[in-house]
CSV table of C-alpha atoms in Angstrom, one decimal:
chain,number,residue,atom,x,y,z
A,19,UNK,CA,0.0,0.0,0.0
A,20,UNK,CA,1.4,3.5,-1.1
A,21,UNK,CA,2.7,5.7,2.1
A,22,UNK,CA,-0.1,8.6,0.6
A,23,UNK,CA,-2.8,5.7,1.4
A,24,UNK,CA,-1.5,4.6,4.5
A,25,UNK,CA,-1.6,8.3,5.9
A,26,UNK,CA,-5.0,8.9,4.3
A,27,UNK,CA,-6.4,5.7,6.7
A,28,UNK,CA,-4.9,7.4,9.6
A,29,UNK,CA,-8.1,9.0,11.5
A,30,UNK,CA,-9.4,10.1,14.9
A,31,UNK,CA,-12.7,10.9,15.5
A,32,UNK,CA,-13.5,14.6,16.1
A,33,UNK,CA,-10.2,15.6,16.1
A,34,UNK,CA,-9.0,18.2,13.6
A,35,UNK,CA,-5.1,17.7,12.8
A,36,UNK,CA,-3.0,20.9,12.5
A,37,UNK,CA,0.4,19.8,12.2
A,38,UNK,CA,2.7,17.2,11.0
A,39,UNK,CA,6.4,16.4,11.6
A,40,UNK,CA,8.0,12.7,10.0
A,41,UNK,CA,11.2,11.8,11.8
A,42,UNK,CA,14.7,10.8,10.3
A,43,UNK,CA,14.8,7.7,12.4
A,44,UNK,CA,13.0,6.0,15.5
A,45,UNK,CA,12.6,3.8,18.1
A,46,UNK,CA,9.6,3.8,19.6
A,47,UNK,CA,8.4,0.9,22.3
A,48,UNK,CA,10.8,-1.6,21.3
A,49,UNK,CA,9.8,-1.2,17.9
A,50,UNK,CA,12.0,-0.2,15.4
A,51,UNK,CA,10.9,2.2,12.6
A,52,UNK,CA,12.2,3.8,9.7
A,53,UNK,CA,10.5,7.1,10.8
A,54,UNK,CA,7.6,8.2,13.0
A,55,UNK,CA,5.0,10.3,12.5
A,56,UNK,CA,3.9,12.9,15.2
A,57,UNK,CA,0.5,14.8,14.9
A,58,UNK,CA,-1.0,17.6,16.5
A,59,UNK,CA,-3.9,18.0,17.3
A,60,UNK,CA,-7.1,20.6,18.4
A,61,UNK,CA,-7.8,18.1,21.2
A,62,UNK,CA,-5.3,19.0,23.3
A,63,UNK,CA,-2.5,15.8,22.0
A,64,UNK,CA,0.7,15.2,20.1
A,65,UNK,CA,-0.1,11.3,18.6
A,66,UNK,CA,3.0,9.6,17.3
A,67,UNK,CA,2.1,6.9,14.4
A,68,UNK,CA,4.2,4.2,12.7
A,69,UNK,CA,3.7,5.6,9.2
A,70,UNK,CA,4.7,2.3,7.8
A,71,UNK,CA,1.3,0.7,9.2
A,72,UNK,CA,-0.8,3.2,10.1
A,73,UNK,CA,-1.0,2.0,14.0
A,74,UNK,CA,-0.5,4.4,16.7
A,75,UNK,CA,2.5,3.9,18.9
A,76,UNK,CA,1.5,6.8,21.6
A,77,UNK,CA,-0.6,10.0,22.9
A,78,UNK,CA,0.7,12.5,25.2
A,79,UNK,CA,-1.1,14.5,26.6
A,80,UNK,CA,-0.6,17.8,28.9
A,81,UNK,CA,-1.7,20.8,27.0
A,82,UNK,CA,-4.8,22.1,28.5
A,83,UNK,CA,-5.5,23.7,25.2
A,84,UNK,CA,-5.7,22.9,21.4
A,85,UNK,CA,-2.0,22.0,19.8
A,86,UNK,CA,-1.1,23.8,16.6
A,87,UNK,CA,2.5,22.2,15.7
A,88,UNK,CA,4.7,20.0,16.4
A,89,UNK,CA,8.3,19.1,15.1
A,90,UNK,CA,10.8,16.3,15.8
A,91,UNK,CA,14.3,16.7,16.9
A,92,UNK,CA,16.5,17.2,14.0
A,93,UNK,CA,18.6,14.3,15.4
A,94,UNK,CA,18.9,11.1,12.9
A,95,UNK,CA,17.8,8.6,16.2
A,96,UNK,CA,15.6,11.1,18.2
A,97,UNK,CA,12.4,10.6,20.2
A,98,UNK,CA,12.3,14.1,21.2
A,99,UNK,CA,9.1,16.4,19.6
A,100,UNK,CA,8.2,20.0,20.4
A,101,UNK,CA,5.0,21.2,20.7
A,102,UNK,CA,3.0,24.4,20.2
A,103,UNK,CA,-0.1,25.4,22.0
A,104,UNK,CA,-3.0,27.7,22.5
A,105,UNK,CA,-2.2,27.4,26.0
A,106,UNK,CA,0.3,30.1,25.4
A,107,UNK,CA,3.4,27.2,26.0
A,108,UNK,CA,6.0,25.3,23.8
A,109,UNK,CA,6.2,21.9,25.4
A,110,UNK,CA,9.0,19.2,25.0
A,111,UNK,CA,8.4,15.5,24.6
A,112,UNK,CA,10.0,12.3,24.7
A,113,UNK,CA,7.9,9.9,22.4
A,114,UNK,CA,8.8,6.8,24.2
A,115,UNK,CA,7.1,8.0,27.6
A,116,UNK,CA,3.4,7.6,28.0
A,117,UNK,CA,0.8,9.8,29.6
A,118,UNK,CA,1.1,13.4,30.1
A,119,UNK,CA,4.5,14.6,31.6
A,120,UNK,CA,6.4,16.4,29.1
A,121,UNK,CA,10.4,16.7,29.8
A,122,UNK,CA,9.9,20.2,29.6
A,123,UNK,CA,7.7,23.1,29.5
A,124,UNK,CA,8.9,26.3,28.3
A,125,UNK,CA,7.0,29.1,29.4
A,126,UNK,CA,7.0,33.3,29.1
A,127,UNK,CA,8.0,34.1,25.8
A,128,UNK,CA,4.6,34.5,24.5
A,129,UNK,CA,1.4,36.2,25.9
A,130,UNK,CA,-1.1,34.6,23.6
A,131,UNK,CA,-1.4,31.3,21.8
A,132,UNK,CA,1.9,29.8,19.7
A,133,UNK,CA,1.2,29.2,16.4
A,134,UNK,CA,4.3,26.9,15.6
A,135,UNK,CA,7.8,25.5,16.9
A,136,UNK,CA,10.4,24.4,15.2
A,137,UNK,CA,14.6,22.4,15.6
A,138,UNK,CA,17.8,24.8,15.2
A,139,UNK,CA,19.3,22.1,12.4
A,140,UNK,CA,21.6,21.6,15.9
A,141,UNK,CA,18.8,21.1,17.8
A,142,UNK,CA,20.0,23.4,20.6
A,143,UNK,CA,17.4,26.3,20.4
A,144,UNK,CA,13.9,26.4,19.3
A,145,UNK,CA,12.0,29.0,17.4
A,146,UNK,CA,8.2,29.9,18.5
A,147,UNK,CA,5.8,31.8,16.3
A,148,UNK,CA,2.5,33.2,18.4
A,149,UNK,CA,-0.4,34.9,17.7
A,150,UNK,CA,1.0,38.1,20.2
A,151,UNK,CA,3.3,38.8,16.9
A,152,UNK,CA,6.3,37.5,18.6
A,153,UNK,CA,8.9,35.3,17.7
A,154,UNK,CA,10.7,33.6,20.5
A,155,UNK,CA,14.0,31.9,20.4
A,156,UNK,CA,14.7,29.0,23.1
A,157,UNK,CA,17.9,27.6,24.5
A,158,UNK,CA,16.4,24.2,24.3
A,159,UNK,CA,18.4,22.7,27.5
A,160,UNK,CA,17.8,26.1,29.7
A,161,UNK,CA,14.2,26.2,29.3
A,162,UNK,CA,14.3,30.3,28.9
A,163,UNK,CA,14.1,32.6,25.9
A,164,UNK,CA,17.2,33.8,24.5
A,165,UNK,CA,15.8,36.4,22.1
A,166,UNK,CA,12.9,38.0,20.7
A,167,UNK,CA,11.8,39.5,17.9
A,168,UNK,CA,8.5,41.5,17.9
A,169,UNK,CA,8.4,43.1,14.4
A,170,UNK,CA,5.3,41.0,12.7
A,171,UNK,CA,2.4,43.0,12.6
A,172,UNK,CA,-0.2,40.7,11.0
């Protein structure tokens, strides 16, 4: 079955996907895969997928809002997904842990929802879009905002 298939059979009821990121390379649960596929998602979840099957591998959960985007690690073998929320937060994951307890949180660089997050290609910082116009730029590790820019008006 073509991979376009395989990713049109992948579903959830009342859930309205916003954002998709494909890893390099993964192990998730024991299982080896060629890449995973992370999802976010309106009802407050990142969902990882084997994109090779179509089965889910695992939710998380912690948002208390809808989740706009999410991007994997830029590292060949990671686990590790970011997440951006209405809840005004960029969260980080580790795709092999279940249940809702993020590794980290990263909190005060926007004062309205964030739109999108994405991997430095070194995967040391990460850049936050949000609806307050701003543009935040994480040190990954440190959990705080290293700069700002505010100059998007729209």
């Amino acid at each position: 079955e073509p991979f376009s298939e395989k990713l049109e059979s992948i579903t959830q009821p009342k859930c309205s996907f916003r954002h998709t990121s494909i890893s390099p390379e993964s192990t998730l649960h024991r299982h080896a895969v060629q890449s995973a596929l992370a999802t976010a998602s309106w009802d407050k979840t990142i969902r990882v997928w084997d994109p090779a099957t179509g089965s889910l591998m695992t939710t998380l959960n912690g948002h208390t809002k809808g989740v706009f985007s999410c991007h994997f690690h830029p590292a060949a073998t990671s686990n590790i997904v970011c997440s951006a929320s209405e809840d005004e937060t960029v969260r980080i994951w580790d795709t092999r842990m279940q249940g809702n307890k993020p590794m980290r949180t990263l909190v005060g660089g926007h004062e309205d929802a964030v739109c999108c997050c994405r991997w430095s290609p070194d995967g040391r910082l990460i850049a936050s879009g949000g609806a307050d116009h701003r543009i935040s730029v994480w040190d990954a590790r440190e959990g705080k905002v290293i700069s700002q820019l505010r100059e998007h008006s729209d």
